[in-house]
PDB file of C-alpha atoms in Angstrom:
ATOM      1  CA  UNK A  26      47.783  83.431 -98.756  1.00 75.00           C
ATOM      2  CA  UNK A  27      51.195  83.098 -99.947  1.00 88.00           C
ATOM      3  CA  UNK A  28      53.214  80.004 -99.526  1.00 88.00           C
ATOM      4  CA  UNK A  29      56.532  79.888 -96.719  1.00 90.00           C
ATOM      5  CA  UNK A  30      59.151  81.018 -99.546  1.00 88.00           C
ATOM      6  CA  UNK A  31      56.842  84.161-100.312  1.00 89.00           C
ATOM      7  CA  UNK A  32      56.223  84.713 -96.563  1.00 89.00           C
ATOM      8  CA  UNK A  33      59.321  85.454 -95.843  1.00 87.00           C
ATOM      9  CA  UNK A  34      60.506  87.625 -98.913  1.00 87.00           C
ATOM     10  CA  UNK A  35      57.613  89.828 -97.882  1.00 88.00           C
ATOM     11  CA  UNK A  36      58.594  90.417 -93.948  1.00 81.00           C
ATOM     12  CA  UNK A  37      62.091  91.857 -95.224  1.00 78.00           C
ATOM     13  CA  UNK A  38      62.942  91.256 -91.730  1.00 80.00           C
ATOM     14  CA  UNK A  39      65.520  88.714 -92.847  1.00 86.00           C
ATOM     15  CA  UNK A  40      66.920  89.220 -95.954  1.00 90.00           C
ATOM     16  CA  UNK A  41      70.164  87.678 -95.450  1.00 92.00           C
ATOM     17  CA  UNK A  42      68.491  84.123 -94.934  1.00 92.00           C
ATOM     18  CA  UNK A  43      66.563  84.807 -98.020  1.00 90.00           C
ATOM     19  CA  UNK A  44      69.423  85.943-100.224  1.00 91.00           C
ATOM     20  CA  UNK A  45      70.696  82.566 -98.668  1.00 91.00           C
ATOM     21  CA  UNK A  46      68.000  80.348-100.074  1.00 90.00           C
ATOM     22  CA  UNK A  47      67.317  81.907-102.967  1.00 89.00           C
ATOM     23  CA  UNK A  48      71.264  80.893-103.824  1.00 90.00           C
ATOM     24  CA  UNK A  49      70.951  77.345-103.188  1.00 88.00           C
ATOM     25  CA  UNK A  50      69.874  75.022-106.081  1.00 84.00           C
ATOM     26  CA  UNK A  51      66.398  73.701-105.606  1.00 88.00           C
ATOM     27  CA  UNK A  52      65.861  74.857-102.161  1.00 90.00           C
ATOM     28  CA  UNK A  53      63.269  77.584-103.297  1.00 90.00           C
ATOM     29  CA  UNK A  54      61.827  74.896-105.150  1.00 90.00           C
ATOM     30  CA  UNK A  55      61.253  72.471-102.127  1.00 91.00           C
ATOM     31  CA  UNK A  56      59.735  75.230-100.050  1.00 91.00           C
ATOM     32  CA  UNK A  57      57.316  76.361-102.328  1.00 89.00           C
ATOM     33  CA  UNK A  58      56.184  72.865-102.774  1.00 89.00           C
ATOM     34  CA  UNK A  59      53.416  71.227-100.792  1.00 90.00           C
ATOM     35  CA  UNK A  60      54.973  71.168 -97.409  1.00 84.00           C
ATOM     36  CA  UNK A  61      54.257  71.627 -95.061  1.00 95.00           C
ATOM     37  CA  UNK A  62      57.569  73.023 -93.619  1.00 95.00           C
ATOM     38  CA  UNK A  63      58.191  75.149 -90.302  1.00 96.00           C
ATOM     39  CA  UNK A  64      61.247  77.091 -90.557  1.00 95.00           C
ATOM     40  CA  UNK A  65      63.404  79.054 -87.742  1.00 95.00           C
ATOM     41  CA  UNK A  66      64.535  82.201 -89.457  1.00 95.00           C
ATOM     42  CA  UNK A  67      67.634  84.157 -88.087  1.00 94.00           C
ATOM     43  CA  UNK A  68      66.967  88.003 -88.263  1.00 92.00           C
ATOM     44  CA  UNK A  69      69.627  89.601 -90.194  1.00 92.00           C
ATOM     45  CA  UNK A  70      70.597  90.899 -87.170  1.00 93.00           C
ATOM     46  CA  UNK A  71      71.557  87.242 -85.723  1.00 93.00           C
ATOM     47  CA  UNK A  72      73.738  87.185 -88.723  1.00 93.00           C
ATOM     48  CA  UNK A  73      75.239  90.429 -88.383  1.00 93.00           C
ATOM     49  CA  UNK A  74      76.461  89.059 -84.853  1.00 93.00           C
ATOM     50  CA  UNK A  75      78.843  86.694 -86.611  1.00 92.00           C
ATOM     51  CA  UNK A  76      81.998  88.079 -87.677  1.00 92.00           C
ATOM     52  CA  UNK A  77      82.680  89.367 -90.906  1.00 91.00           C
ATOM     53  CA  UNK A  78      84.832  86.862 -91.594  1.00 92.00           C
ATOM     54  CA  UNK A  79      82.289  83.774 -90.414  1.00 92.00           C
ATOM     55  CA  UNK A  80      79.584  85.729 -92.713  1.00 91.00           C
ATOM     56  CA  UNK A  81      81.962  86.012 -95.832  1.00 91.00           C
ATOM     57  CA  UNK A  82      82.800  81.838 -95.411  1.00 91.00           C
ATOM     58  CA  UNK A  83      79.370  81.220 -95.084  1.00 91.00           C
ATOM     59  CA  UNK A  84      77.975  83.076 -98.449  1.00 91.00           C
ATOM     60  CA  UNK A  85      81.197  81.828-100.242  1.00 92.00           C
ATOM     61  CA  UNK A  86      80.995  78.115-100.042  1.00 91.00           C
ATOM     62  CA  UNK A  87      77.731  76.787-101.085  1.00 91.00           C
ATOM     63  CA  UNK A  88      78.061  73.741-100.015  1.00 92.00           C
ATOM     64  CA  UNK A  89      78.349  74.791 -96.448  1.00 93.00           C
ATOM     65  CA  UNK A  90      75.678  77.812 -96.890  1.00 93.00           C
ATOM     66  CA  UNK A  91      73.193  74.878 -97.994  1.00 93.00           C
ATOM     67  CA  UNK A  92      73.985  72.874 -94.958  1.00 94.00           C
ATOM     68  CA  UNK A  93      73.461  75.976 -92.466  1.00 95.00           C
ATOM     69  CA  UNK A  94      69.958  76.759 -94.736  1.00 95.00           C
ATOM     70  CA  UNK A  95      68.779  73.091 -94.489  1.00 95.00           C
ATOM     71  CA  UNK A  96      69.403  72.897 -90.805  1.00 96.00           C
ATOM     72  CA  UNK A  97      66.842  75.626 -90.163  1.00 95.00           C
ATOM     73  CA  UNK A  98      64.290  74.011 -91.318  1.00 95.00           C
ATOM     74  CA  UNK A  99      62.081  71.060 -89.960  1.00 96.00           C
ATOM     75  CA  UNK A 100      59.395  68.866 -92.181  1.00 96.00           C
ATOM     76  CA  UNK A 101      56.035  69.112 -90.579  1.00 95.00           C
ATOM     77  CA  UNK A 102      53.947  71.918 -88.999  1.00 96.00           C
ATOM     78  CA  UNK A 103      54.918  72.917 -85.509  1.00 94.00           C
ATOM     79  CA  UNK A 104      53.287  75.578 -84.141  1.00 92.00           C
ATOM     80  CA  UNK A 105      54.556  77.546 -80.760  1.00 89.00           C
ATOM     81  CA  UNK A 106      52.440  75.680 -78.464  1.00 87.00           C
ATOM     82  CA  UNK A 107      54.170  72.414 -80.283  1.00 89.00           C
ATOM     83  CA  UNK A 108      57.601  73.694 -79.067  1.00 89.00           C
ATOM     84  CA  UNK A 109      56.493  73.732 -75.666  1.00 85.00           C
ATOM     85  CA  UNK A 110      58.026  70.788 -74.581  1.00 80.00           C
ATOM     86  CA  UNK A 111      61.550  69.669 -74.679  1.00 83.00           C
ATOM     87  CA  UNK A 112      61.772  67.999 -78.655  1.00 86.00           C
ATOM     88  CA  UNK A 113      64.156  66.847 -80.643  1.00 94.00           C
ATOM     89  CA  UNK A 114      63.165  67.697 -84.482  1.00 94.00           C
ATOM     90  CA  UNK A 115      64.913  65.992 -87.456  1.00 96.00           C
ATOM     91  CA  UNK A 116      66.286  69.205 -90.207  1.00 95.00           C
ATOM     92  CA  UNK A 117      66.492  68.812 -94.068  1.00 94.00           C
ATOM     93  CA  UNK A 118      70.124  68.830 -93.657  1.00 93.00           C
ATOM     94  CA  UNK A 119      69.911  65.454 -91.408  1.00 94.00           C
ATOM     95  CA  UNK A 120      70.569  66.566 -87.709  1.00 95.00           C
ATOM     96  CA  UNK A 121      68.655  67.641 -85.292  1.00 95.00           C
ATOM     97  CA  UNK A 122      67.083  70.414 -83.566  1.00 93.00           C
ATOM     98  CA  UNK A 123      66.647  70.713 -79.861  1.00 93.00           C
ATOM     99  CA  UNK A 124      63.708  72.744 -78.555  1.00 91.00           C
ATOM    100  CA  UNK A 125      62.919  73.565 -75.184  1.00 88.00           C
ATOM    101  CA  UNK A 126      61.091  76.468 -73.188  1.00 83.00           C
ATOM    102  CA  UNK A 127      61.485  78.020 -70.002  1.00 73.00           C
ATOM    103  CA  UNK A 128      58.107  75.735 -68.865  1.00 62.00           C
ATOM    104  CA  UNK A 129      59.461  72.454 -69.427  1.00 52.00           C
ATOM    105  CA  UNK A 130      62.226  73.424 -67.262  1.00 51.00           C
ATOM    106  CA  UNK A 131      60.533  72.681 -63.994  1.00 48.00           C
ATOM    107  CA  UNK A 132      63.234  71.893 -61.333  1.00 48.00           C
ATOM    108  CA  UNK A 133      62.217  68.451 -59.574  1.00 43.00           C
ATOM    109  CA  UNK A 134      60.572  68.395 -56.295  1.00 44.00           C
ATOM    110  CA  UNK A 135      58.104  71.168 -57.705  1.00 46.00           C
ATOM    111  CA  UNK A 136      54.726  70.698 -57.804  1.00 46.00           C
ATOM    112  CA  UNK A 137      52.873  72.003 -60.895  1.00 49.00           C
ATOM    113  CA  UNK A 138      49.540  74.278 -58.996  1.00 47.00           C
ATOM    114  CA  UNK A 139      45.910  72.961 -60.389  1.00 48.00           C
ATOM    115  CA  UNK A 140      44.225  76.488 -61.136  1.00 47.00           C
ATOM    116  CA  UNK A 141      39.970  75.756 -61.137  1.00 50.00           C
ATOM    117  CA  UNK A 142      36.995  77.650 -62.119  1.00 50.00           C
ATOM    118  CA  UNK A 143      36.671  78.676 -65.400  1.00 50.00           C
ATOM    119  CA  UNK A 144      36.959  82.498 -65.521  1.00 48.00           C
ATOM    120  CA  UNK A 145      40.549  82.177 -63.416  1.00 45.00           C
ATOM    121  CA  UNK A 146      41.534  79.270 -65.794  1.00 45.00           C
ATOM    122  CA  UNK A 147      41.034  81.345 -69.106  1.00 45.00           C
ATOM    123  CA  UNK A 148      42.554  84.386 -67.864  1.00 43.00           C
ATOM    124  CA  UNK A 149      45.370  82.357 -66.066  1.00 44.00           C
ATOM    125  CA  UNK A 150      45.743  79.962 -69.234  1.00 46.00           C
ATOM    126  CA  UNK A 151      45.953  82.907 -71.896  1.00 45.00           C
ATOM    127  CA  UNK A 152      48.324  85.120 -69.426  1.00 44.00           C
ATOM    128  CA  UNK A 153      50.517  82.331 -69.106  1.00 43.00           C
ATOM    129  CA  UNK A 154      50.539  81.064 -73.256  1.00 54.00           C
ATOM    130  CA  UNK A 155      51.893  84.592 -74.595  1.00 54.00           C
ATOM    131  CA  UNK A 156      54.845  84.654 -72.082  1.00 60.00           C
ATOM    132  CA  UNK A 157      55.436  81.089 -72.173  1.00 64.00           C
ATOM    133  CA  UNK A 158      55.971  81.530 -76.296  1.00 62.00           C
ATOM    134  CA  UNK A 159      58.256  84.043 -76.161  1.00 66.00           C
ATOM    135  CA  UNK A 160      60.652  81.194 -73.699  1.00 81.00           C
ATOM    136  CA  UNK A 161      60.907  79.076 -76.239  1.00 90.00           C
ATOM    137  CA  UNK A 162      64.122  78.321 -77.742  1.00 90.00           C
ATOM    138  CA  UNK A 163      65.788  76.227 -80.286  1.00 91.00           C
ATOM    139  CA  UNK A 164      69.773  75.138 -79.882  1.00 91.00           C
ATOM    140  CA  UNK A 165      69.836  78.323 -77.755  1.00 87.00           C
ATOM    141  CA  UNK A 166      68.418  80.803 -79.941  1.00 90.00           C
ATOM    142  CA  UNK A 167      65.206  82.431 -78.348  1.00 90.00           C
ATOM    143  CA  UNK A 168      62.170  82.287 -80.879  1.00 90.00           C
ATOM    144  CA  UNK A 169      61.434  86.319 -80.949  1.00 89.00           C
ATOM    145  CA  UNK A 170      58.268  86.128 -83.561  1.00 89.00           C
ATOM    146  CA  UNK A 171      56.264  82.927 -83.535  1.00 89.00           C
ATOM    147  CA  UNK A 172      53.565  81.395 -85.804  1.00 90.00           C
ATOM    148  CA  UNK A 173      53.955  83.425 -89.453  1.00 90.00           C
ATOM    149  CA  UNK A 174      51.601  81.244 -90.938  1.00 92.00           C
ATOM    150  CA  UNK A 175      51.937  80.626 -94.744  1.00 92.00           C
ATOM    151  CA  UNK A 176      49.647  77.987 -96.918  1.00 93.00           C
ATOM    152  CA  UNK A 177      52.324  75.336 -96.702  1.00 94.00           C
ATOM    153  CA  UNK A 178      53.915  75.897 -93.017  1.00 94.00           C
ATOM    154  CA  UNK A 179      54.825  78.168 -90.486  1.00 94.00           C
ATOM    155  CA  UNK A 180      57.735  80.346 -89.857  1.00 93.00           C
ATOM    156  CA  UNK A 181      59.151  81.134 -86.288  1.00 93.00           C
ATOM    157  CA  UNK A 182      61.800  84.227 -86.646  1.00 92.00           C
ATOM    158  CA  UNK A 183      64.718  83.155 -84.154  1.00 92.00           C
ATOM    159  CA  UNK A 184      67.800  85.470 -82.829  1.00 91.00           C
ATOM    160  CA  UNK A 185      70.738  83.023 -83.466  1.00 92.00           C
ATOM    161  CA  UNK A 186      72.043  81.750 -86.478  1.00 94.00           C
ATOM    162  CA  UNK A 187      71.926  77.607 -86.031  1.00 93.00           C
ATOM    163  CA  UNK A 188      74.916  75.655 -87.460  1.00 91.00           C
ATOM    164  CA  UNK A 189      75.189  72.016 -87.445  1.00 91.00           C
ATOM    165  CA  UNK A 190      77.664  69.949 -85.719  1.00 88.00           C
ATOM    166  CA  UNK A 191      81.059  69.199 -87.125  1.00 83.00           C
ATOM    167  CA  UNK A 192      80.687  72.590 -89.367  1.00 79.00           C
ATOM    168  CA  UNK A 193      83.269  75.811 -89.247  1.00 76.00           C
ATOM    169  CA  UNK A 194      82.519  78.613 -90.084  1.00 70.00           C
TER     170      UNK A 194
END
């Protein structure tokens, strides 16, 4: 299997991200290391929804691009079942991330309905776990490909580009 970094040169599904790390100084380096890392890659198409303008800043200042890079990804391996409740995960860059899903937004005054026998509780269970992944989301973006598993993490492809508090773009 091929480590995170390779991963995700190989889906060509985000490029732009890529391209991105790739231009930082020893961020390639770091991710092909031991890891484990779980990353939340923007499409390119997330980035084509900035502006031109917010794109060109970004890839011209490396200082910022390596800040926007770093807050994508998390130390530690978290799976989408992980992200299913509401989480607060610490980035390279120093911030954090805040995950929730549509499931741990249960209004109060529900009651959560026991399902029991076993062939209703598999079927109910597995229904439930591939539409419940696809409500995840992380500082708004939705997670739109989950668990890309590479030998030292995982990769969740997201539709938003993150960017940290207190940065312009």
């Amino acid at each position: 299997m091929a480590n995170i970094i390779e991963k995700a040169r190989a889906e060509h599904a985000y490029n732009k991200y890529v391209k991105g790390l790739e231009s930082v100084a020893g961020l390639v380096d770091t991710l092909s290391g031991p890891g484990p890392f779980t990353i939340f890659i923007p499409t390119d198409a997330a980035f084509d929804s900035m502006s031109d303008d917010q794109q060109a800043n970004l890839f011209a200042d490396p200082e910022k691009l390596a800040k926007v890079l770093k807050y994508h990804i998390v130390p530690g391996y978290y799976t989408a079942d992980d992200l299913l409740d509401r989480l607060f995960l610490k980035t390279l860059e120093g911030q954090r991330l805040r995950v929730w899903s549509d499931v741990s937004e249960v209004p109060l005054g529900e009651e959560e309905i026991a399902t029991y026998g076993d062939a209703l509780s598999y079927v109910a269970s597995d229904t439930v776990t591939t539409a419940v992944r696809e409500s995840i989301k992380i500082n708004g973006g939705h997670v739109v490909q989950a668990n890309v598993i590479a030998d030292n993490g995982i990769i969740h492809v997201i539709d938003k580009v993150l960017v940290p508090q207190f940065t312009m773009l």
